Short mmCIF file of C-alpha atoms in Angstrom, two decimals:
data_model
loop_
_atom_site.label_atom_id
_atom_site.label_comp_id
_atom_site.label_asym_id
_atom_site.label_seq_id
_atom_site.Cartn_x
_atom_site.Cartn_y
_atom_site.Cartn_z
CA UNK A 1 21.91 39.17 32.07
CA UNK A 2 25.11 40.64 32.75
CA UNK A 3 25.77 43.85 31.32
CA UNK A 4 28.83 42.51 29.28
CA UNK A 5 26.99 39.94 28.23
CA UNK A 6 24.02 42.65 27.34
CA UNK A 7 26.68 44.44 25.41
CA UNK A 8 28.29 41.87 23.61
CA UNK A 9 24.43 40.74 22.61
CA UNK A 10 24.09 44.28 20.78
CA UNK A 11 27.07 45.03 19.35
CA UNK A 12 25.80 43.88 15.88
CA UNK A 13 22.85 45.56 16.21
CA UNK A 14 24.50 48.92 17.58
CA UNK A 15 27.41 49.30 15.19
CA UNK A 16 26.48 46.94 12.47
CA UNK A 17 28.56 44.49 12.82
CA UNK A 18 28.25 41.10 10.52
CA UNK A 19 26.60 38.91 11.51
CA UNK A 20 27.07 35.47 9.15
CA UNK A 21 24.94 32.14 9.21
CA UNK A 22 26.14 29.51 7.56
CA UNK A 23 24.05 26.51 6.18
CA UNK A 24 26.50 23.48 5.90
CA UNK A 25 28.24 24.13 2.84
CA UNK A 26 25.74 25.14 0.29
CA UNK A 27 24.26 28.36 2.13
CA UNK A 28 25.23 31.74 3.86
CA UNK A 29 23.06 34.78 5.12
CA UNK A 30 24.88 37.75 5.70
CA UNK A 31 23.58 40.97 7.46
CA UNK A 32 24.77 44.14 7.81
CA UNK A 33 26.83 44.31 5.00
CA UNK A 34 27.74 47.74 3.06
CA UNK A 35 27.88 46.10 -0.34
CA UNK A 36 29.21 44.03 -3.03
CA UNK A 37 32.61 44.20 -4.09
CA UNK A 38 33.21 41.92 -6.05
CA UNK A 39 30.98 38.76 -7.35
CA UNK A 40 32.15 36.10 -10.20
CA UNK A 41 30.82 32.61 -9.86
CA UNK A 42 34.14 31.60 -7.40
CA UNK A 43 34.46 34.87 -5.31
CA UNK A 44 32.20 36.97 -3.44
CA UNK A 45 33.97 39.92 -1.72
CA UNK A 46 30.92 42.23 0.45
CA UNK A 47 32.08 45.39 2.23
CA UNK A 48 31.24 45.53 5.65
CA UNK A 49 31.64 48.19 8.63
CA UNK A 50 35.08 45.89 10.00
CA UNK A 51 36.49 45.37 6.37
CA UNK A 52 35.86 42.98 3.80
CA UNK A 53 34.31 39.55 3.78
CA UNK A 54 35.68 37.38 1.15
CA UNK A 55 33.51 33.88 -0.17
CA UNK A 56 35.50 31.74 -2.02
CA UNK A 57 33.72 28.37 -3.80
CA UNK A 58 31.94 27.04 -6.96
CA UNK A 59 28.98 28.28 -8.42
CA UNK A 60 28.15 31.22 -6.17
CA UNK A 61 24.88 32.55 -6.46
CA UNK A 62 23.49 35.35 -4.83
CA UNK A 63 19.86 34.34 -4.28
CA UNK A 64 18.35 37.67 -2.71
CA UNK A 65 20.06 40.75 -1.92
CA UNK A 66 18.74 43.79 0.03
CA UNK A 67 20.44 46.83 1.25
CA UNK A 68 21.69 45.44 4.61
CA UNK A 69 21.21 41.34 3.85
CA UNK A 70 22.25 39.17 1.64
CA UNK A 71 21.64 35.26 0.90
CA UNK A 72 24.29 33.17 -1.01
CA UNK A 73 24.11 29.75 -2.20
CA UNK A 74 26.25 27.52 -3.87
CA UNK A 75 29.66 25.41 -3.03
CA UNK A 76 30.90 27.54 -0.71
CA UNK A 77 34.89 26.50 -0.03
CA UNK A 78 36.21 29.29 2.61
CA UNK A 79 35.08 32.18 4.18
CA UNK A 80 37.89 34.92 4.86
CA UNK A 81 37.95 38.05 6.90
CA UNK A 82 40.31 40.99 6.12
CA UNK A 83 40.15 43.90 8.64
CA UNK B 1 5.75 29.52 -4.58
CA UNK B 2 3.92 32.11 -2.84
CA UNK B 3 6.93 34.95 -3.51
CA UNK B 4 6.73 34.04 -7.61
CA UNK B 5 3.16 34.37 -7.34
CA UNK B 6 3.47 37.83 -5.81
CA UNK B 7 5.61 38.71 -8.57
CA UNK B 8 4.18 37.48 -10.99
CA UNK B 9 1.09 39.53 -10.11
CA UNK B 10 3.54 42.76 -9.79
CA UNK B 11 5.63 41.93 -12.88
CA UNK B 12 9.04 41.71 -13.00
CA UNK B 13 11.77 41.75 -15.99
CA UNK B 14 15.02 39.74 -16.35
CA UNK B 15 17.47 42.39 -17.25
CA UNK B 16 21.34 41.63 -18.14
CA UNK B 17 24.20 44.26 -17.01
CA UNK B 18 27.11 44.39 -18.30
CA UNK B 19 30.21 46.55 -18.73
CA UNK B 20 32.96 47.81 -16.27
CA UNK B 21 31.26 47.94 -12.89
CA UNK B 22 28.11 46.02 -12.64
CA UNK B 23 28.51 45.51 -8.92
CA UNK B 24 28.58 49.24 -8.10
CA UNK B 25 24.70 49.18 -10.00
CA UNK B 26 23.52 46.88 -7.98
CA UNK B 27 25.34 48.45 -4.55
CA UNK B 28 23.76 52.22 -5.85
CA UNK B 29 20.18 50.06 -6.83
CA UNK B 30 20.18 49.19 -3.02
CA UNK B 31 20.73 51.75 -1.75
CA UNK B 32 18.11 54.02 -3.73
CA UNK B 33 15.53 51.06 -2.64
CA UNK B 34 15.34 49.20 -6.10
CA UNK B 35 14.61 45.39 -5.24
CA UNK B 36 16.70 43.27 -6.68
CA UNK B 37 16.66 39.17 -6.70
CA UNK B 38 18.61 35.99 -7.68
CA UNK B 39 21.70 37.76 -9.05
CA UNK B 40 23.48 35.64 -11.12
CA UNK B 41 26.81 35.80 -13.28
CA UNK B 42 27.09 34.68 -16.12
CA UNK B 43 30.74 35.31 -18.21
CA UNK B 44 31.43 39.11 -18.02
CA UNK B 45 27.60 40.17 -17.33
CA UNK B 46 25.49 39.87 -14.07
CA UNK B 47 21.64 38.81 -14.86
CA UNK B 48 19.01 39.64 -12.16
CA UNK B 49 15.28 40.30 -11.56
CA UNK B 50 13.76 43.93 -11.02
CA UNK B 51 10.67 45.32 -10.48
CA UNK B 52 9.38 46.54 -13.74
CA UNK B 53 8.03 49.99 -11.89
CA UNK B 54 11.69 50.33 -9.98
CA UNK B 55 13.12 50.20 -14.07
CA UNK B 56 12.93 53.34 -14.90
CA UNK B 57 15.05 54.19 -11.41
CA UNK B 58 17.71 51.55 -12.54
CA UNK B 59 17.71 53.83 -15.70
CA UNK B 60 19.23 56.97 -13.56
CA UNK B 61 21.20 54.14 -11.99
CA UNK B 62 22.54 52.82 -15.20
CA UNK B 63 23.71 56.54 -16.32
CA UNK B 64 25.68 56.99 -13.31
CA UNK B 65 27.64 53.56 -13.52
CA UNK B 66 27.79 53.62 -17.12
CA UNK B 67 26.84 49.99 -17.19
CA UNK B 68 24.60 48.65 -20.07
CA UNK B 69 21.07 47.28 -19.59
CA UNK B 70 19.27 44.49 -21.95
CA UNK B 71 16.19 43.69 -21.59
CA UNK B 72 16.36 39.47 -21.75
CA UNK B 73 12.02 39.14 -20.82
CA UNK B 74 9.16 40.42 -19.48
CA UNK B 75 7.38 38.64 -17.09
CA UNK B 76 4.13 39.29 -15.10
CA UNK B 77 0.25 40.11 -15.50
CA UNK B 78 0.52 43.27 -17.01
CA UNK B 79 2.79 42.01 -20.08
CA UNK B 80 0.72 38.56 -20.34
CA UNK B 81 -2.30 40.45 -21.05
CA UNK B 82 -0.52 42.96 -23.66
CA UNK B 83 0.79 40.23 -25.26
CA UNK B 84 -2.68 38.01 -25.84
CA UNK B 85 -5.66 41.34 -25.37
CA UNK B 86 -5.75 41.30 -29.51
CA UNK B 87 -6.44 37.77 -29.46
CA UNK B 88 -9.62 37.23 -28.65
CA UNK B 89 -10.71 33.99 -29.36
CA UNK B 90 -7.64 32.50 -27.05
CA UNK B 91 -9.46 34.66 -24.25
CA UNK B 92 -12.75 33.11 -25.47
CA UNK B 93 -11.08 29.71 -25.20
CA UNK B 94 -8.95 30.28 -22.06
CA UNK B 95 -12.28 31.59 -19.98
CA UNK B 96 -14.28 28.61 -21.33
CA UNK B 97 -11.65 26.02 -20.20
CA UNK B 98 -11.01 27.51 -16.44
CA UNK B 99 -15.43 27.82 -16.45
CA UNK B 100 -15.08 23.77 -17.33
CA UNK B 101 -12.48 23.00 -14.77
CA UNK B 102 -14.68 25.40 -12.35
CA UNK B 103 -17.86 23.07 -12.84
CA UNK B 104 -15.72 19.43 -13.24
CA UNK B 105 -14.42 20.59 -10.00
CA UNK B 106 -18.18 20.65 -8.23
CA UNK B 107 -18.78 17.12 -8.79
CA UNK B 108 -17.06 13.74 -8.35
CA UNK B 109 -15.17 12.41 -10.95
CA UNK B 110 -13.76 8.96 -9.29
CA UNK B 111 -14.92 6.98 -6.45
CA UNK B 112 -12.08 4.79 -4.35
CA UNK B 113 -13.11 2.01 -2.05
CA UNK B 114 -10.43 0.86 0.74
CA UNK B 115 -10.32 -1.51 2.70
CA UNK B 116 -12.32 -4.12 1.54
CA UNK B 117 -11.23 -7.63 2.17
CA UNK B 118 -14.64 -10.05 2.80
CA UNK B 119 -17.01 -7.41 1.99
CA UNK B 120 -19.03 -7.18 -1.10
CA UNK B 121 -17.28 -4.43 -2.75
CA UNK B 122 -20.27 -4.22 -4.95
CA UNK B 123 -23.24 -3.85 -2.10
CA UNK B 124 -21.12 -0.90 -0.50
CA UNK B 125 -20.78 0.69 -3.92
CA UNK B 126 -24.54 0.66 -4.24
CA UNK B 127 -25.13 1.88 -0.87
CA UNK B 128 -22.99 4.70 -1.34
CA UNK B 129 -24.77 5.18 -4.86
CA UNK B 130 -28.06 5.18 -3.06
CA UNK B 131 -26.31 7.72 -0.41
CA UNK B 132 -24.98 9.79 -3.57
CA UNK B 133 -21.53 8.95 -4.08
CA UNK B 134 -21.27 7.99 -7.71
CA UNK B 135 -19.32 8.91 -10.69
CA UNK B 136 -21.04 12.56 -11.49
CA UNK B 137 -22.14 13.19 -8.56
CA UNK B 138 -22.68 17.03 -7.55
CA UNK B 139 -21.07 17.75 -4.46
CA UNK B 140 -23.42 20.68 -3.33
CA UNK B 141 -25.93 18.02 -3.28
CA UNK B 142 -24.35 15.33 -1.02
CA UNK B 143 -25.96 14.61 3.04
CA UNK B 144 -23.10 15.52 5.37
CA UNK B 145 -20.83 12.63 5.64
CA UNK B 146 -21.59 11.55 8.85
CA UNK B 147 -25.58 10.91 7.99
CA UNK B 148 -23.64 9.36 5.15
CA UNK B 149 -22.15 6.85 7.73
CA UNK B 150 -24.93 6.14 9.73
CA UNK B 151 -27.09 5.30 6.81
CA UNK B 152 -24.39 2.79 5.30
CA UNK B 153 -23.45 1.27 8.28
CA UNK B 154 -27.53 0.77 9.25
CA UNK B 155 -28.10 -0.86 5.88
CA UNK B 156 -25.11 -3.54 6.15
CA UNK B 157 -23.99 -4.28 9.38
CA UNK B 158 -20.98 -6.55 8.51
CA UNK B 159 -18.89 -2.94 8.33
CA UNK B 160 -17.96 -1.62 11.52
CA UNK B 161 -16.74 1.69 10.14
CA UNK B 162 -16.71 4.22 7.09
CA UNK B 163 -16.31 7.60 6.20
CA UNK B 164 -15.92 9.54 2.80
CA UNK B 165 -12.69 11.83 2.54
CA UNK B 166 -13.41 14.46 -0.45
CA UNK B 167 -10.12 14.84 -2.35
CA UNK B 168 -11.09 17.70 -5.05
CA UNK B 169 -13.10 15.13 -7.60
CA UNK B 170 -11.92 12.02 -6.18
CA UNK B 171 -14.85 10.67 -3.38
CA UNK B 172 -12.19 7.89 -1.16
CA UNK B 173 -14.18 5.87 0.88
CA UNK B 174 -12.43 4.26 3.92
CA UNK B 175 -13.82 1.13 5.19
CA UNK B 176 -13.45 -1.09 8.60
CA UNK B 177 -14.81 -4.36 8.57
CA UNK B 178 -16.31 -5.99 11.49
CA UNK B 179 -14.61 -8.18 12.80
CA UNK B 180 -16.33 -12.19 13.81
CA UNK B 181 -16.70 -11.98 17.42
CA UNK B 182 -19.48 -13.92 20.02
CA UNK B 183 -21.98 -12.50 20.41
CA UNK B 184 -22.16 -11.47 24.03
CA UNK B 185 -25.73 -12.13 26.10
CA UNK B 186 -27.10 -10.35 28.81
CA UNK B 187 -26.24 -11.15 31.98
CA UNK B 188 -29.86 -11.33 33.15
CA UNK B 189 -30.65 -13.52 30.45
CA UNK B 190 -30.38 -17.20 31.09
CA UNK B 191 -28.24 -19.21 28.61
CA UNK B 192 -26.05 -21.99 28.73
CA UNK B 193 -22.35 -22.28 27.67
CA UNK B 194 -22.09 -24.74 24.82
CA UNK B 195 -18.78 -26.05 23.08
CA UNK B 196 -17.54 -24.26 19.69
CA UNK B 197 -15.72 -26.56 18.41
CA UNK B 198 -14.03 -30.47 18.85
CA UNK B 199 -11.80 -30.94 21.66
CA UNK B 200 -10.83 -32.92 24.98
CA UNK B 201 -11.77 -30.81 28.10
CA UNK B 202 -8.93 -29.92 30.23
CA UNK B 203 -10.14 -27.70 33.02
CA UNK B 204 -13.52 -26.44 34.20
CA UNK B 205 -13.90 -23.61 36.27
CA UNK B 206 -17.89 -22.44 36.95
CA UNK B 207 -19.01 -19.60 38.52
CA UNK B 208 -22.26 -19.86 37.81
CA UNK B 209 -24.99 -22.57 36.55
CA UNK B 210 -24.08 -26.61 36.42
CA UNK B 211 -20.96 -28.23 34.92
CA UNK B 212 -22.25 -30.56 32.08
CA UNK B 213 -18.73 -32.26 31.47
CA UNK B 214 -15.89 -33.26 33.39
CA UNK B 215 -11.99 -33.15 32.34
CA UNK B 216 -11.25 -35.46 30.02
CA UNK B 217 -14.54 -35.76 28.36
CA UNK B 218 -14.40 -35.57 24.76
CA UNK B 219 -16.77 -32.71 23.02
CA UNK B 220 -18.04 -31.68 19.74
CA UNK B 221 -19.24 -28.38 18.33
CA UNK B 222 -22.75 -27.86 19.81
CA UNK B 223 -22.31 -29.69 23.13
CA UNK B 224 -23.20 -28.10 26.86
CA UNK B 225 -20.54 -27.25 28.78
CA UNK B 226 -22.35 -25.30 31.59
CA UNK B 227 -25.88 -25.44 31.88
CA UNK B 228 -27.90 -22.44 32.38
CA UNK B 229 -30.77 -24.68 34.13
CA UNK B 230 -30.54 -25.70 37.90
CA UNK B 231 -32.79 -28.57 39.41
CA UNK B 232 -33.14 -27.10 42.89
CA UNK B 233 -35.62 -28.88 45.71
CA UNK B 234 -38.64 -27.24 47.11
CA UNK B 235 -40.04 -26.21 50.35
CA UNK B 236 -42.16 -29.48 49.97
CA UNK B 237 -39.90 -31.69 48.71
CA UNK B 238 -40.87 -30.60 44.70
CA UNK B 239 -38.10 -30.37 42.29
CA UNK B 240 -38.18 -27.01 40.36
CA UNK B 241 -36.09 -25.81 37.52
CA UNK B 242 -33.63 -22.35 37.90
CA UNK B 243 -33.22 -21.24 34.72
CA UNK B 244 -29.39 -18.95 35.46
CA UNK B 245 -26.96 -16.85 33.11
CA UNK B 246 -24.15 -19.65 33.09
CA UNK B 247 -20.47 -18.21 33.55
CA UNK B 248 -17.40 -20.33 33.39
CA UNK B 249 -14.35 -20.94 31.59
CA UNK B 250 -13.82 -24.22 29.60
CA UNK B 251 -10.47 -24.75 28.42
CA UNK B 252 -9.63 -27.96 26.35
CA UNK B 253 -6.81 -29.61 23.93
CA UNK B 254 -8.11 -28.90 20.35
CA UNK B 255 -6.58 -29.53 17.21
CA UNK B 256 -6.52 -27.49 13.88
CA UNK B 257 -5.38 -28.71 10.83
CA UNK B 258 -5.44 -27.42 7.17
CA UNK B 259 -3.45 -28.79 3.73
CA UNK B 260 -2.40 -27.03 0.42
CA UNK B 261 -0.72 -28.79 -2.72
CA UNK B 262 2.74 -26.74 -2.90
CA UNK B 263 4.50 -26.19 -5.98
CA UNK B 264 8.28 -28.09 -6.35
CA UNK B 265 9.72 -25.20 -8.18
CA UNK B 266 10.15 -21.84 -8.22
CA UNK B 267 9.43 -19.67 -11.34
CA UNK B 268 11.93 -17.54 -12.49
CA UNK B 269 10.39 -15.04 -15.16
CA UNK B 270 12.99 -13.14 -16.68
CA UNK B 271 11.99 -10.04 -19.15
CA UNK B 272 13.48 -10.28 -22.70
CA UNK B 273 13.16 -6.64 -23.16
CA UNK B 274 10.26 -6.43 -25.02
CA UNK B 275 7.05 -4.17 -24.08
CA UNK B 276 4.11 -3.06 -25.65
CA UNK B 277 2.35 -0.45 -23.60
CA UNK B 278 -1.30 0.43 -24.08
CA UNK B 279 -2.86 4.06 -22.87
CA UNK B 280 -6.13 4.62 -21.66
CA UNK B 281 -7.29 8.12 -20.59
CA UNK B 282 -9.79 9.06 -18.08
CA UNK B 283 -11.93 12.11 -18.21
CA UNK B 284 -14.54 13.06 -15.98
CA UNK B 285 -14.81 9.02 -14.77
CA UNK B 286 -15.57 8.24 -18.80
CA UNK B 287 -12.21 5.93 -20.21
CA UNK B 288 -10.49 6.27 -23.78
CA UNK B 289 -8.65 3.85 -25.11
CA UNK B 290 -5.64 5.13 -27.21
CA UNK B 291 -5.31 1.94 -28.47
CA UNK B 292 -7.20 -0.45 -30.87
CA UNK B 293 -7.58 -3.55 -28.98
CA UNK B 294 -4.76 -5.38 -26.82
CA UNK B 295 -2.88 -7.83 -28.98
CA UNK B 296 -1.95 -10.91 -27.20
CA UNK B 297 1.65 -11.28 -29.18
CA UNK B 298 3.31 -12.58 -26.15
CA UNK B 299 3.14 -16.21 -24.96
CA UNK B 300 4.39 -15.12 -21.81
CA UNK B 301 3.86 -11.57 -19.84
CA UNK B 302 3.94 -9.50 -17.03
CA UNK B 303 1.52 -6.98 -16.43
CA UNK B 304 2.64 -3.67 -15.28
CA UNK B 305 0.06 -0.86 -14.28
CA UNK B 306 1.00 3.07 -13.68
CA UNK B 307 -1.80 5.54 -13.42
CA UNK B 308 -0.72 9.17 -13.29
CA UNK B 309 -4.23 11.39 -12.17
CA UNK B 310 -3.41 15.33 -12.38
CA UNK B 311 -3.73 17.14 -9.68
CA UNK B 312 -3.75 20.91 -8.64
CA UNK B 313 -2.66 22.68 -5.37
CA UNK B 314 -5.58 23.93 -3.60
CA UNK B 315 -7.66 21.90 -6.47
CA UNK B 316 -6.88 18.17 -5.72
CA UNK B 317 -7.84 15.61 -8.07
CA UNK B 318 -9.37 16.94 -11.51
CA UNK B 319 -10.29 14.46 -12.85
CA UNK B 320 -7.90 13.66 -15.42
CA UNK B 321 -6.03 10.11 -15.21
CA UNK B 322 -3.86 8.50 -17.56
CA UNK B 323 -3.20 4.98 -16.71
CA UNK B 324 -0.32 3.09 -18.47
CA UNK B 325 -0.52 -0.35 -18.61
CA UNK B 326 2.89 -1.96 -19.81
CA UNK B 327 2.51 -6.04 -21.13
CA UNK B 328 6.26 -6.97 -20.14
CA UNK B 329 7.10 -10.53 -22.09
CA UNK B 330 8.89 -13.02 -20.07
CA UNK B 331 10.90 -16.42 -20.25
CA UNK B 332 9.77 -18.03 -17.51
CA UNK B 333 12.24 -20.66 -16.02
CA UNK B 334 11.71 -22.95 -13.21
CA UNK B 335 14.47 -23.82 -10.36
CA UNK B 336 13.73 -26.79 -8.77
CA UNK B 337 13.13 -26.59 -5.25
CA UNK B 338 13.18 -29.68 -2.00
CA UNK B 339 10.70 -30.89 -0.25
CA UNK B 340 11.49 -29.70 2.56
CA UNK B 341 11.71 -26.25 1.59
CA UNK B 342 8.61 -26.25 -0.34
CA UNK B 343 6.48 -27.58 3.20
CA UNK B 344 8.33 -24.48 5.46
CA UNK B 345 6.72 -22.31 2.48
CA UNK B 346 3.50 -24.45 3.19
CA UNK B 347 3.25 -24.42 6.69
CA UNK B 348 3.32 -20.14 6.97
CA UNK B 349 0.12 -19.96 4.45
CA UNK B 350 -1.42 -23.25 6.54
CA UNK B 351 -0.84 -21.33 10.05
CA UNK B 352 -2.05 -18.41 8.84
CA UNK B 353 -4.88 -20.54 7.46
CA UNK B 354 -5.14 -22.44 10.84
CA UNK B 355 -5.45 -18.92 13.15
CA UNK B 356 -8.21 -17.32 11.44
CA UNK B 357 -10.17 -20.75 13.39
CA UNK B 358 -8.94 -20.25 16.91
CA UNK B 359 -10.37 -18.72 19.69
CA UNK B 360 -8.48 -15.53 21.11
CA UNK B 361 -5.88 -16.24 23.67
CA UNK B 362 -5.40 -19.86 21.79
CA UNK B 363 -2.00 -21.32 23.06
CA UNK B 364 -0.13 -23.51 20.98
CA UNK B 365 1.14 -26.89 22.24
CA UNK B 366 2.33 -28.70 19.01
CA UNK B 367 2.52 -29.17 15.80
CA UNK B 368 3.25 -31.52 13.04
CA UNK B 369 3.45 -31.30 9.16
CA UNK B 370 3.02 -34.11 6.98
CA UNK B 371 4.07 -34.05 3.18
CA UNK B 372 3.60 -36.60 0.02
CA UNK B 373 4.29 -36.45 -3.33
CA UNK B 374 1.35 -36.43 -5.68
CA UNK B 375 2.83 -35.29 -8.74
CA UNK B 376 6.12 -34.42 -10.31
CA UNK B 377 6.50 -31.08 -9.40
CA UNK B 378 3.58 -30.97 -6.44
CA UNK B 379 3.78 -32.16 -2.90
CA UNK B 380 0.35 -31.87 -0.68
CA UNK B 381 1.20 -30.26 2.70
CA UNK B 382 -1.01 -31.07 5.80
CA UNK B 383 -0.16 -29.07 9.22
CA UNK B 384 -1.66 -30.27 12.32
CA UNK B 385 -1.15 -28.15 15.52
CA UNK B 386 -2.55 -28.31 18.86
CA UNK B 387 -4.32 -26.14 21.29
CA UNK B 388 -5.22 -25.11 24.55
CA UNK B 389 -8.18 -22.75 24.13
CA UNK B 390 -11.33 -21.44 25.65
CA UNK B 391 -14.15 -23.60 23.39
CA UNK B 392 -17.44 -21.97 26.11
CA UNK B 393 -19.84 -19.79 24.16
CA UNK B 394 -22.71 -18.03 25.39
CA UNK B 395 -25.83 -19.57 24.09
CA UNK B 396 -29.58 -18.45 25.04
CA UNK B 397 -31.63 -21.17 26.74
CA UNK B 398 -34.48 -21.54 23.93
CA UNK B 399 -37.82 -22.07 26.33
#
């Protein structure tokens, strides 16, 4: 491994950066995040350590939340970064 | 399943916040370590599930945010047993029933038998009766399954194969049939090859013994093909008899036929909508009927059977059935149907019929179906097909 590539590898893990997995359109794991901003059942704002991740959709649940992870299901419409 | 097991066991309450910041609770609850799971929001207030030993943290928590906390349940051990300790007889009751279901579960309740086509269902039932698989059965008393086996298959050697899969109280028994076969001699033991059936010999091919026919010759079941016995001359110009294991192949033009009477209609049964349903119950392999005796109101029915047996993870079958069966009434209708159609549906069920007789490796050379009229709404269907098949089979030379 190159040690760019070793570098870009940890960056999330070194300065908590998100990391998001998405689950076709009904599922999304977040880690790293700082908290919740906002939740209703269409939004989901989370803080995070580059700004603020915004989850916009139907039905938003937040299925299991833990200090630095965080699983949402539901319709989930757009996902929207503001740094 | 696992995870509400877990907290079930550690107890957990369903609380509801509400007021201006209920988001900043549940940021502060993370931080401080206080578990939180499946938030939800519902109108202005944000429902979740907490530990009930991380409440009385939320509590500081609360104070700080100036949210408000209600209680909506309590949920876990701890709480069910507050809630029922003072009633004893329940206890009483609820130790009794899981000590039932403890003991139903050491024996066997049911007893399925698969597989059976030619068998007698009824002779393997007693076998495995005899073995100790039968309705009430204690488990901690049955031989391993494999003496099991051995024993059945000793006793009736028509099954080639068997073996008893426990499924909680439920005993399923899988059987193989053997399948007809020659039987195959020794090859040190002299025996002739004899015909098994009617046909004209085609070819002859013999390794070893004496031909007995030539092409063309006509044979019936029974008849020598290749003879295991050799006339062979002397030193001294004396005959003497070799007595050989014959081997040869005989293949010959046979022909197979079969006939069925074939309906000129097809039957149409169309519900009218109306049902009567009857329950039985089944408990421990003994059956209830929930109903007093099955009125015959329709002319015309359909019967429809649904049998629902409770099971329990880890448990398997307990022994519980209820079986549903439904009496569907019909109008039955009939749609004529041609000849010719009605001898195509024929001739499948008369080859089918027809292949169960052949050899293996049979090949077909023709065929012919033949159809008359012998009532109104019947037509008798014969199917005739040819063959070219192996007819030699091994038969010991009787001294």
């Amino acid at each position: 491994m190159k040690k760019e590539d070793f570098k870009a590898a940890g960056r999330e893990i070194m300065m908590s950066v998100p990391r998001i997995t998405v689950t076709g359109n009904s599922g999304l794991y977040i880690e790293n995040h700082k908290g919740i901003e906002v939740y209703t059942r269409e939004l989901i704002r989370l803080s995070t350590s580059e700004g603020s991740v915004s989850i916009e959709g139907h039905d938003l649940n937040i299925d299991a939340v833990r200090v630095s992870d965080i699983f949402i299901s539901g319709i989930i419409g757009k996902i929207e970064f503001e740094f | 399943m696992l995870n509400k097991f877990f907290n079930f066991l550690k107890g957990y309450v369903i609380i509801e916040i509400s007021g201006q910041n209920p988001e900043r609770f549940i940021n502060i609850c993370l931080r401080r370590g206080i578990r939180l799971s499946s938030v939800e929001r519902r109108g202005g207030a944000m429902i979740t599930r907490i530990y009930i030993r991380d409440l009385r943290h939320a509590a500081d928590v609360r104070r700080k945010t100036k949210v408000r906390i209600h209680i909506l349940k309590k949920r876990g051990v701890k709480n069910f047993i507050k809630r029922y300790k003072k009633r004893v007889l329940f206890a009483v009751c609820a130790a009794l029933a899981a000590a039932a279901v403890y003991q139903s579960s050491r024996h066997i309740w049911t007893v399925e038998i698969n597989g059976v086509k030619d068998a007698d269902i009824t002779r393997i039932a007693q076998l495995l009766e005899e073995n100790g698989i039968y309705t009430g059965a204690s488990k901690s008393k049955l031989l391993p399954i494999g003496d099991i086996k051995n024993n059945i298959l000793a006793d009736y050697p028509e099954i080639s194969w068997l073996w008893v899969y426990m499924e909680g109280t439920k005993a399923r028994v899988e059987v193989f049939e053997r399948r007809a076969h020659h039987e195959i001699v020794d090859k040190h033991i002299p025996c002739d090859i004899v015909s098994s059936g009617e046909g004209v010999i085609k070819k002859l091919t013999v390794k070893a013994g004496r031909p007995a026919v030539a092409a063309g010759d006509a044979v019936t079941y029974g008849d020598t093909l290749i003879s295991g016995q050799i006339d062979a001359n002397g030193a001294e110009g004396t005959n003497k008899r070799l007595l050989v294991h014959a081997l040869g192949e005989v293949s010959a033009y046979t022909m197979h036929s079969a006939e069925k009477d074939e309906p000129l209609y097809d039957e149409i049964r169309t519900p009218t909508g109306a049902v009567k349903r009857y329950i039985t119950l089944e408990i421990f392999g003994k059956k209830y009927d929930l109903f007093r005796g099955m009125a015959e109101d329709y002319a015309d029915y359909d019967i429809k059977t649904d049998c629902y047996e409770l099971t329990l993870p880890m448990f398997g079958y307990t022994g519980l059935s209820v079986t549903s069966q439904k009496h569907i009434e019909v109008q039955p209708e009939r749609e004529p149907v041609s000849e010719e159609l009605a001898a195509a549906r024929a001739r499948d069920a008369l080859e089918e019929e027809i292949a169960k007789t052949l050899t293996p490796l049979a090949r077909r050379t023709d065929e012919r179906l033949e159809y008359k009229k012998v009532s109104d709404d019947i037509i008798r269907v014969k199917c005739t097909m040819s063959f070219i098949e192996n007819i030699g089979t091994e038969e010991i030379i009787k001294e």
